[in-house]
Structures are given as structure tokens and as C-alpha cells.
PDB file of C-alpha atoms in Angstrom:
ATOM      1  CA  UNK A   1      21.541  17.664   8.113  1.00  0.00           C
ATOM      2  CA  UNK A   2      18.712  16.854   5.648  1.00  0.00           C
ATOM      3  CA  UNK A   3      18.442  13.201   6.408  1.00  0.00           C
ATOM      4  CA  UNK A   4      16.890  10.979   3.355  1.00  0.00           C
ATOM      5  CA  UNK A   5      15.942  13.122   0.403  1.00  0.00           C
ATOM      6  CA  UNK A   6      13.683  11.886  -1.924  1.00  0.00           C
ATOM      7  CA  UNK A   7      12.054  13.137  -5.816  1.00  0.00           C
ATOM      8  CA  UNK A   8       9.863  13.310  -6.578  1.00  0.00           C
ATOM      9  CA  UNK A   9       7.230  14.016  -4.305  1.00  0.00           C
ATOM     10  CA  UNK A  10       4.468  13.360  -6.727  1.00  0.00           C
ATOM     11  CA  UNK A  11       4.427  11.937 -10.538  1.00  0.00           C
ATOM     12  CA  UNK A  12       1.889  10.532 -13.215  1.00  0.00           C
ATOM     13  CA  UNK A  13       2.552   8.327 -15.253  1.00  0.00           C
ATOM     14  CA  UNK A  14       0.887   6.190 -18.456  1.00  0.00           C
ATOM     15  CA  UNK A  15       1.162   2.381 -18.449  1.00  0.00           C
ATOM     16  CA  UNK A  16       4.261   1.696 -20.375  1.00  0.00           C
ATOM     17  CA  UNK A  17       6.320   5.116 -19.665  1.00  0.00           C
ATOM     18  CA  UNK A  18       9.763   4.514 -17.578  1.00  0.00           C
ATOM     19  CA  UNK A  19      11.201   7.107 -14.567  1.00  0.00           C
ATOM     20  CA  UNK A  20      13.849   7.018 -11.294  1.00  0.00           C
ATOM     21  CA  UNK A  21      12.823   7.680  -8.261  1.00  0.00           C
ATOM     22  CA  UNK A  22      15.582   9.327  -6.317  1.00  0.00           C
ATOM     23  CA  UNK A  23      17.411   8.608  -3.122  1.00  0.00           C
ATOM     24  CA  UNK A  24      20.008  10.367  -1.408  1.00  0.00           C
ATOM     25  CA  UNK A  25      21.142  10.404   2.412  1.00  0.00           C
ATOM     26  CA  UNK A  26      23.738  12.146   3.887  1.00  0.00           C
ATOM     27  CA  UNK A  27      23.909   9.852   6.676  1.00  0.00           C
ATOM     28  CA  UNK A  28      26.885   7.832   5.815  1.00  0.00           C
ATOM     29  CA  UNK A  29      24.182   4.935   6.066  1.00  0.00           C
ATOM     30  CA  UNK A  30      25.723   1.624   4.449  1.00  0.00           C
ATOM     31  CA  UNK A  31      22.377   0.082   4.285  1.00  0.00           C
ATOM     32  CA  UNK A  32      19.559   1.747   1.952  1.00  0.00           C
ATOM     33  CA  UNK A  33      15.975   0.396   1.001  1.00  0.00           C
ATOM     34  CA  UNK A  34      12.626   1.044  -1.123  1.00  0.00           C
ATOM     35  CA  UNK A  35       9.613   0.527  -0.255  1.00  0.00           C
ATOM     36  CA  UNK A  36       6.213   0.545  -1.078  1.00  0.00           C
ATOM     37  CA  UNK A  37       2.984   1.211   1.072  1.00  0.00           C
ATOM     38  CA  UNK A  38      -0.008   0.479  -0.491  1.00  0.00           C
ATOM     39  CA  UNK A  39      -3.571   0.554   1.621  1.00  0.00           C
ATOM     40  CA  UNK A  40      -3.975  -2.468   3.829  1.00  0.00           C
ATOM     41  CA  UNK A  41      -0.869  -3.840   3.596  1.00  0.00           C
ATOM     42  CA  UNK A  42       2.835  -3.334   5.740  1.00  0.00           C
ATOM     43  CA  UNK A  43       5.632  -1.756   3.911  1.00  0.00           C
ATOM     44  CA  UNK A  44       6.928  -4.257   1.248  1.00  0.00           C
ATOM     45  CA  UNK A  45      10.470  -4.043   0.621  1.00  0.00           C
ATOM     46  CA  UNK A  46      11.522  -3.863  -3.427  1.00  0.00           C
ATOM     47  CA  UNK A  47      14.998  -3.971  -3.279  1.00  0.00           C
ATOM     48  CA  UNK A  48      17.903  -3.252  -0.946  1.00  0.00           C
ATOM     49  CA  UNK A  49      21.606  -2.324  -0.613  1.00  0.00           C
ATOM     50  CA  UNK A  50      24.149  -3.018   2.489  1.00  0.00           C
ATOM     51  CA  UNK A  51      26.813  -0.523   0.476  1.00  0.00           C
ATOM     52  CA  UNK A  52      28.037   0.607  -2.984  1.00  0.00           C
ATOM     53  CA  UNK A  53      27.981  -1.730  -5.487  1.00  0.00           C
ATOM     54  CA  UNK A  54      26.058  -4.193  -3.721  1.00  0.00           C
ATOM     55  CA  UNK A  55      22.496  -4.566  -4.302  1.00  0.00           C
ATOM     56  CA  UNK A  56      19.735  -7.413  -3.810  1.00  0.00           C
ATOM     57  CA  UNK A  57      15.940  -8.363  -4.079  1.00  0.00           C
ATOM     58  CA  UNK A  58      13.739  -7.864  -1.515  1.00  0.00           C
ATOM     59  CA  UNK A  59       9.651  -9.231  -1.047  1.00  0.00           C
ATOM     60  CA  UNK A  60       8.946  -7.214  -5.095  1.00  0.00           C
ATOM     61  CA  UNK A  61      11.000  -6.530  -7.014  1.00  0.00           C
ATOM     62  CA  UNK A  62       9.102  -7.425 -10.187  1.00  0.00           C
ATOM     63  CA  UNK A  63       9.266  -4.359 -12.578  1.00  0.00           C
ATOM     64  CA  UNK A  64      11.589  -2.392 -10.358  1.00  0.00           C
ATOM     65  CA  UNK A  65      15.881  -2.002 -10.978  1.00  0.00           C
ATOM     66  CA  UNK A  66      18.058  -0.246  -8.412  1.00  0.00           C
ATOM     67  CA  UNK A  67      21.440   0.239  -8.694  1.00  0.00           C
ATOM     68  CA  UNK A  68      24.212   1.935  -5.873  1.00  0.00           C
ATOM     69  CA  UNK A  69      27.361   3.934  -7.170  1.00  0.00           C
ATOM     70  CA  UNK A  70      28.115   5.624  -4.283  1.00  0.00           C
ATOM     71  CA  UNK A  71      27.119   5.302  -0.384  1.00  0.00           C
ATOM     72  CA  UNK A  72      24.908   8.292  -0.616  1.00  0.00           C
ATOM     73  CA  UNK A  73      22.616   7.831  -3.522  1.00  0.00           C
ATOM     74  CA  UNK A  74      20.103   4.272  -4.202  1.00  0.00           C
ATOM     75  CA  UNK A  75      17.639   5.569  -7.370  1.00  0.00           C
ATOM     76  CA  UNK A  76      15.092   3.290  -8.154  1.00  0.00           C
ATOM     77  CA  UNK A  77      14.024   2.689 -11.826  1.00  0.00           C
ATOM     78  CA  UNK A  78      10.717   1.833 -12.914  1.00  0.00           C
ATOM     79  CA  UNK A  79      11.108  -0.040 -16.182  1.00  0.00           C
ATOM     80  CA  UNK A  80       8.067   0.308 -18.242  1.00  0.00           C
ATOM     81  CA  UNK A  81       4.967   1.201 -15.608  1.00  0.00           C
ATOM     82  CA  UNK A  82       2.127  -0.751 -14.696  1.00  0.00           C
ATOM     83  CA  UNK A  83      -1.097   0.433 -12.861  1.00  0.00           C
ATOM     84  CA  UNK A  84      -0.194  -2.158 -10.494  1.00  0.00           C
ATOM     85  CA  UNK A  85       2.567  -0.260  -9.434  1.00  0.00           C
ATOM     86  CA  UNK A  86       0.401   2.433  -8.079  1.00  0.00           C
ATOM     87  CA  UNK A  87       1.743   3.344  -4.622  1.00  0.00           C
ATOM     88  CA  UNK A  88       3.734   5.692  -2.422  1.00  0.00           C
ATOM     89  CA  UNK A  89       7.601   4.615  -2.287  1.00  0.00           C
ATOM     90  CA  UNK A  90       9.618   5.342   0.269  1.00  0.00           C
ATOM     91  CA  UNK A  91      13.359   5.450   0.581  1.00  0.00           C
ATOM     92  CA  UNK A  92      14.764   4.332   3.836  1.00  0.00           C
ATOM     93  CA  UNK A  93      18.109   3.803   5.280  1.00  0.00           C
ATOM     94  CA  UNK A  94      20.330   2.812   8.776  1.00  0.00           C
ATOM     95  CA  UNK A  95      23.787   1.757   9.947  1.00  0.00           C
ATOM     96  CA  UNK A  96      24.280  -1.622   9.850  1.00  0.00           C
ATOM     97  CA  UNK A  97      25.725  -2.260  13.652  1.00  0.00           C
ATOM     98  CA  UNK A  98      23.014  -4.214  14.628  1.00  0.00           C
ATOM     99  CA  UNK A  99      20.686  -3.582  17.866  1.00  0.00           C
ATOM    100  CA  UNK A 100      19.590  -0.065  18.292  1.00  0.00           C
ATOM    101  CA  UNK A 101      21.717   0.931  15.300  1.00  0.00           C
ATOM    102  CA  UNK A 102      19.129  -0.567  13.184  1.00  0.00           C
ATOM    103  CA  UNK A 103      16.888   1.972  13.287  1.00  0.00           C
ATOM    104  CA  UNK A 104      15.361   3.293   9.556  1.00  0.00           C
ATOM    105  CA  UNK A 105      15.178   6.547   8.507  1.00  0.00           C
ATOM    106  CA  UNK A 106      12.598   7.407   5.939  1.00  0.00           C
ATOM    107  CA  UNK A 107      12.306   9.908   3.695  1.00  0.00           C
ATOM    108  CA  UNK A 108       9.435  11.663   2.959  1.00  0.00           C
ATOM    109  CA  UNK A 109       7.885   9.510   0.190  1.00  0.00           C
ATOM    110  CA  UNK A 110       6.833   9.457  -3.436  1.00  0.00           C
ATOM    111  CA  UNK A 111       3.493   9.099  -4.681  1.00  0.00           C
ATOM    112  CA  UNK A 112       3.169   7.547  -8.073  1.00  0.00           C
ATOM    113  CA  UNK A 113       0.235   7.147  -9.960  1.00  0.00           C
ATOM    114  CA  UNK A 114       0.070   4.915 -13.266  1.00  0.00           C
ATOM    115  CA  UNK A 115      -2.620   5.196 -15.939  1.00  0.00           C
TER     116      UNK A 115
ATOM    117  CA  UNK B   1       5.777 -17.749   6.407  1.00  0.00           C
ATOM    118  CA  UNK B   2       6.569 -14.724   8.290  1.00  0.00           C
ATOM    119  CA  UNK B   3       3.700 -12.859   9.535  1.00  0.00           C
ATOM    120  CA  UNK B   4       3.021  -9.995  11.808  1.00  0.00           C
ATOM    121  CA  UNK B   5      -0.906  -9.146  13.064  1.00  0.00           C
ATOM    122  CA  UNK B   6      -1.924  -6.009  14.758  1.00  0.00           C
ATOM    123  CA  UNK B   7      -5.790  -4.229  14.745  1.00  0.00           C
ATOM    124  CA  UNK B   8      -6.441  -2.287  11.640  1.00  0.00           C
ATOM    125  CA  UNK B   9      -7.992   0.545  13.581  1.00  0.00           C
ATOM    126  CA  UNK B  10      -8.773   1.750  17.354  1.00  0.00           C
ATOM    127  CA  UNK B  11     -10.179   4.357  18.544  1.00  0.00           C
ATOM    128  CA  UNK B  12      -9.679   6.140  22.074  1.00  0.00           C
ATOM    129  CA  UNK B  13     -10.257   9.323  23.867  1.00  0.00           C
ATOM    130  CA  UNK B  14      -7.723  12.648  24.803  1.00  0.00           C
ATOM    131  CA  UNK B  15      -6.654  12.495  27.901  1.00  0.00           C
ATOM    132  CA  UNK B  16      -6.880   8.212  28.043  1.00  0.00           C
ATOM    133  CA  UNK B  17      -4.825   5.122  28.015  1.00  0.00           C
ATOM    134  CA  UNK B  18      -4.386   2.973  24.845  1.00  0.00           C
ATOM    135  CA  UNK B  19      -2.858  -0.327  24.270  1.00  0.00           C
ATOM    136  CA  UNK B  20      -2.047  -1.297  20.701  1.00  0.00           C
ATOM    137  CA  UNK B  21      -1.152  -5.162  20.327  1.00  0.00           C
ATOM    138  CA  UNK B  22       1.220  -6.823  17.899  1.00  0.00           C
ATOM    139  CA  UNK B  23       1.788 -10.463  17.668  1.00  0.00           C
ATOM    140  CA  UNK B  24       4.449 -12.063  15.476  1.00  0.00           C
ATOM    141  CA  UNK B  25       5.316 -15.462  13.651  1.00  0.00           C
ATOM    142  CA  UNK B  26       9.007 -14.915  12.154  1.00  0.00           C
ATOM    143  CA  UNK B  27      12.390 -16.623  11.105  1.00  0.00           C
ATOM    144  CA  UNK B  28      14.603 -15.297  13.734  1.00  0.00           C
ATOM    145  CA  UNK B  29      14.325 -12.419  16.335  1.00  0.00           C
ATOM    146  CA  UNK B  30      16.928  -9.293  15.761  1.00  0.00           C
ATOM    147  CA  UNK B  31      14.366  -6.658  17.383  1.00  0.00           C
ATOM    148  CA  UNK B  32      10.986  -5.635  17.249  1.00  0.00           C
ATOM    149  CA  UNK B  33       9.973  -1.979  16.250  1.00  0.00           C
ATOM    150  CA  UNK B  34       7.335   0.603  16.571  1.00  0.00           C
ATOM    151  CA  UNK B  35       7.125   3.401  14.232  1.00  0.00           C
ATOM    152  CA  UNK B  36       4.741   6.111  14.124  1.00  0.00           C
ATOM    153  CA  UNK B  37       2.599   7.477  10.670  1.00  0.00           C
ATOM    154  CA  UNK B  38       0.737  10.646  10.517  1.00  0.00           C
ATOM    155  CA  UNK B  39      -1.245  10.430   7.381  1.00  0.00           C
ATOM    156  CA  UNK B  40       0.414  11.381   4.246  1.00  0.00           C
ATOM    157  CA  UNK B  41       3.860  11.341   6.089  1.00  0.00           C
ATOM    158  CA  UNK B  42       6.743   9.281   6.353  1.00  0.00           C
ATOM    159  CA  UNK B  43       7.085   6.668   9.408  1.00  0.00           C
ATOM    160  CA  UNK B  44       9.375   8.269  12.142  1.00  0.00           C
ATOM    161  CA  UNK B  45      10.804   5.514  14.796  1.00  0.00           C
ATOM    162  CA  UNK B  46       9.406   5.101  18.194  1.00  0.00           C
ATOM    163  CA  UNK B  47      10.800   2.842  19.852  1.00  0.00           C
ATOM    164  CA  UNK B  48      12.635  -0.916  19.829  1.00  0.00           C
ATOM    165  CA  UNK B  49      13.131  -3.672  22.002  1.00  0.00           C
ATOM    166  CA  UNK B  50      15.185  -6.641  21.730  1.00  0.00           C
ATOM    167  CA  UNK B  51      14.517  -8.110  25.579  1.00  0.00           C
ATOM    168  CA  UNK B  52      11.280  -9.040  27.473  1.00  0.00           C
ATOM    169  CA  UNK B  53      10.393  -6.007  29.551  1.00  0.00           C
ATOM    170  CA  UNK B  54       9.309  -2.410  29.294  1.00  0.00           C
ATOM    171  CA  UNK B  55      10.536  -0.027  27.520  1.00  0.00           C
ATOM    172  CA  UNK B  56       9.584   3.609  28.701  1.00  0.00           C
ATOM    173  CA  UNK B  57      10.053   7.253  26.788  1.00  0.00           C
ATOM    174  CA  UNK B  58       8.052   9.709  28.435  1.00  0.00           C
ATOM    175  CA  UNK B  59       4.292   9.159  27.345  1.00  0.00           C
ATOM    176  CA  UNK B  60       5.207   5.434  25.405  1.00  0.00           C
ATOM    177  CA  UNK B  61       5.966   2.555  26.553  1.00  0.00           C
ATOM    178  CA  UNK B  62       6.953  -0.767  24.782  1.00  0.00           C
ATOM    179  CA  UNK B  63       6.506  -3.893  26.127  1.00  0.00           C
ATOM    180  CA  UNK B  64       7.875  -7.325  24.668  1.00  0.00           C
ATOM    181  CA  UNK B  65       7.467 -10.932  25.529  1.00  0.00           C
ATOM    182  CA  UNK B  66       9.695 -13.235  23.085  1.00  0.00           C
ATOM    183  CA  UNK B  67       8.396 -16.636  24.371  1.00  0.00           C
ATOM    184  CA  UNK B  68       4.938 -15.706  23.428  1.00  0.00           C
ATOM    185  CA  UNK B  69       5.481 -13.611  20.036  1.00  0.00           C
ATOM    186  CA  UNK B  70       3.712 -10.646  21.447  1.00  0.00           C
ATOM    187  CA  UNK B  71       4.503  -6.830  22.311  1.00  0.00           C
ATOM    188  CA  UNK B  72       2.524  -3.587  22.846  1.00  0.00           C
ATOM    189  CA  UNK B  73       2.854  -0.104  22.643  1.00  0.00           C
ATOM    190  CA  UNK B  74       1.093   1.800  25.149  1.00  0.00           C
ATOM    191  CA  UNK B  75       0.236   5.596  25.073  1.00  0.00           C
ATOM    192  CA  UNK B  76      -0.471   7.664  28.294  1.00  0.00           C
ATOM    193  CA  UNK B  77      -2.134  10.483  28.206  1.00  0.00           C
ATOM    194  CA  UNK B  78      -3.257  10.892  24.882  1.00  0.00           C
ATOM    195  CA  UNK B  79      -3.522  14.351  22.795  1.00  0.00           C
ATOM    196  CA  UNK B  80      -4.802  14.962  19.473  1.00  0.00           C
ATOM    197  CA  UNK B  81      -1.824  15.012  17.967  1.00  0.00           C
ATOM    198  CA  UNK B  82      -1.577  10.914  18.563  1.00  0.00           C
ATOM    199  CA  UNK B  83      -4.173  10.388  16.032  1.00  0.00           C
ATOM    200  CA  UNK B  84      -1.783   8.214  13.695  1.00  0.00           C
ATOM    201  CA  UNK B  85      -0.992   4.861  12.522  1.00  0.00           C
ATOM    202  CA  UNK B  86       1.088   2.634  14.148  1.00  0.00           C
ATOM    203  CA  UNK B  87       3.540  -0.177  12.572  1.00  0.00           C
ATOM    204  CA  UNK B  88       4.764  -3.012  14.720  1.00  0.00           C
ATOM    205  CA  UNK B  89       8.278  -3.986  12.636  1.00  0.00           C
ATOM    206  CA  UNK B  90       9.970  -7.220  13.382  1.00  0.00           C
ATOM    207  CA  UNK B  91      13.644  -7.760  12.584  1.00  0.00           C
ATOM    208  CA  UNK B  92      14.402 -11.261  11.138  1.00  0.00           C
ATOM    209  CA  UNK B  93      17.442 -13.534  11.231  1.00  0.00           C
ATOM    210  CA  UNK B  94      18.318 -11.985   7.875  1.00  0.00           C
ATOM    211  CA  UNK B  95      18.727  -8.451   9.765  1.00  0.00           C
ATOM    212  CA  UNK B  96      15.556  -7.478   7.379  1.00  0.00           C
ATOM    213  CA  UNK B  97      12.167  -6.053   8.586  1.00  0.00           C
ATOM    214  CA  UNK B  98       8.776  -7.609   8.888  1.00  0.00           C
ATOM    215  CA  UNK B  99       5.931  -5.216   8.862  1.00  0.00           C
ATOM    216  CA  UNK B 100       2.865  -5.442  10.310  1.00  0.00           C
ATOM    217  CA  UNK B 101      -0.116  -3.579   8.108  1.00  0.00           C
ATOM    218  CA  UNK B 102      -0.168  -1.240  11.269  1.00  0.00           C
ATOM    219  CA  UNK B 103      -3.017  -0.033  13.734  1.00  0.00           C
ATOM    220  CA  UNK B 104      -4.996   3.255  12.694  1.00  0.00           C
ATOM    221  CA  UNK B 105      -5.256   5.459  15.899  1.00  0.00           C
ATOM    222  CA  UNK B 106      -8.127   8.013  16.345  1.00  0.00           C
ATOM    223  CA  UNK B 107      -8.558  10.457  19.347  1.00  0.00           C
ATOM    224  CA  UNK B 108     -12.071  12.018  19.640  1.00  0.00           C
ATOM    225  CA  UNK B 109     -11.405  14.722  21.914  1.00  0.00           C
TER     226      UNK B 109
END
């Protein structure tokens, strides 16, 4: 059972390049999230999904798209890269029962670096 | 606005007691969270409570208070291996979570 899977672990990018960040859980999880960490600050959520198809804003989402074809995978797109958007993203998920149920699994994180 | 505070960093000796503190302002109550963060890792779950009380599992305990926006997370005992950072995660009425900046743990032995 590998849980949230995420790619890749590490990437460089110049200001203005594009790339996906990808997701995949083999949880049946209905609800899936990115985040980003960045030093002195909580997790920020960027955008969110409560199952395929369905997909909404979270605290930024400036800069980011995500999109969700199927209840395993939720890639997230960087558009056209700012330095701003320096930061490790992480891919979470959880049922969506409520209570205990809510509990987020993370994957193991991406850390991006823009130029 | 929705806000979660906890101390940026503690520090505490093997073998000790440690109380981490998290107070919250927030639309709605569905839970509050702990996780646990070695550096350069992902944050793995600790524990959740959604009553006032204590919450024990094995060497941590949570405690909650809902009247006065507080809770703690207490580790017994402490080893090495504790030396972490700690998130305090509040659920909202929206089901989403709240994070506090969390509380950087460090065991001198």
C-alpha cells in the first residue's frame, strides 16, 4: 500500500518555465489537497478536491491550476513560475466521513526552486 | 480572521516532560489536530480531539478545552528521536484545516 505518491521529489526551475507536480493515492480518498510550507508559516492550502471532477480554491491559488480525472490522481500545474513560488508542496488526502476520518495523509513532498 | 498561535521553538531535555501549547481563533470547530514533522519529511498525524478532555497514546497526550480555544500536546518521556516540529491543525466549519506555523522541538540529551 504506497499511500500518497508524489514527483517529483526535487526540481529547478527559471522564472517563466511551466511543470505538474504529481499526485496519486491509492487510498480510495475522495478528498485530495496541495499544499505549500514555506519557513515561518503553517501549511497554506492551494487548491482542493472532495472527488473527480470537482475541484476548488483554497487560501493561494494564484499561479497554480489543478484539475481531478479520476479519484486517484490531483496533479498540480504551475503555469509560468515565479520565485515567489519557491517552496516544498505537499500532496495530502483523507476520507471525507467526518470526525476521526478526517485525518490527512501526506506524501512525501516536493521541493521546488524558481530562478 | 482565522488564526492559530503556538511557540516557534522549545527546547527540553531526554528523559523530561514537555508541554507544547496551541491556542485558536476560528469559524467553526470540526476537530483540532496534532501532527508531527521531522525535518525534511512529510507531517505524519498524531493525534485529534473533538471533546474537552485528554486524549492518551502511549507517550502523548492531547488535551482540549473548546470554551477557552486552547489545547496541548504533551510528551512523556522524551528520546532523541522527538526532536521535531509540531503543527496544531484546527478543522473549520467548512471541514477545511487551519494550521498553526507549528512549535520546533529540540532534545539535548
Amino acid at each position: 500500500n504506497a499511500g500518497v505518491t508524489q514527483t517529483p521529489k526535487f526540481q529547478v526551475l527559471k522564472t517563466g518555465q511551466s511543470m505538474t507536480l504529481q499526485c496519486a493515492q491509492d487510498m480510495n480518498h475522495e478528498y485530495m489537497s496541495w499544499y505549500r510550507q514555506d519557513p515561518g508559516m503553517g501549511l497554506r492550502l492551494i487548491h482542493y478536491s472532495v472527488g473527480a471532477g470537482i475541484t476548488d480554491q483554497g487560501e493561494v491559488p494564484n499561479g497554480y491550476n489543478v484539475s481531478r480525472s479520476t479519484t486517484e490522481d490531483f496533479p498540480l500545474r504551475l503555469l509560468s513560475a515565479a520565485p515567489s513560488q519557491t517552496s516544498v508542496y505537499f500532496c495530502a488526502s483523507r476520507w471525507t466521513g467526518g470526525g476521526g476520518a478526517n485525518v490527512l495523509t501526506f506524501g512525501a513532498g516536493s521541493r521546488l526552486t524558481v530562478l | 480572521g482565522q488564526n492559530i498561535d503556538q511557540p516557534t521553538e522549545m527546547t527540553a531535555t531526554e528523559g523530561a516532560i514537555v508541554q507544547i501549547n496551541c491556542t485558536y481563533q476560528t469559524s467553526g470547530f470540526n476537530g483540532l489536530f496534532w501532527y508531527q514533522q521531522h525535518a525534511g519529511e512529510a507531517p505524519t498525524f498524531l493525534s485529534y480531539n473533538v471533546l474537552d478532555g485528554l486524549e492518551e497514546k502511549g507517550r502523548f497526550s492531547s488535551f482540549l478545552s473548546r470554551s477557552k480555544g486552547y489545547s496541548y500536546l504533551l510528551l512523556k518521556e522524551l528520546q532523541m528521536k522527538d526532536s521535531a516540529s509540531y503543527l496544531c491543525a484546527v478543522m473549520d466549519s467548512n471541514y477545511q484545516l487551519i494550521w498553526g506555523a507549528g512549535t520546533k522541538l529540540i532534545i539535548k540529551p
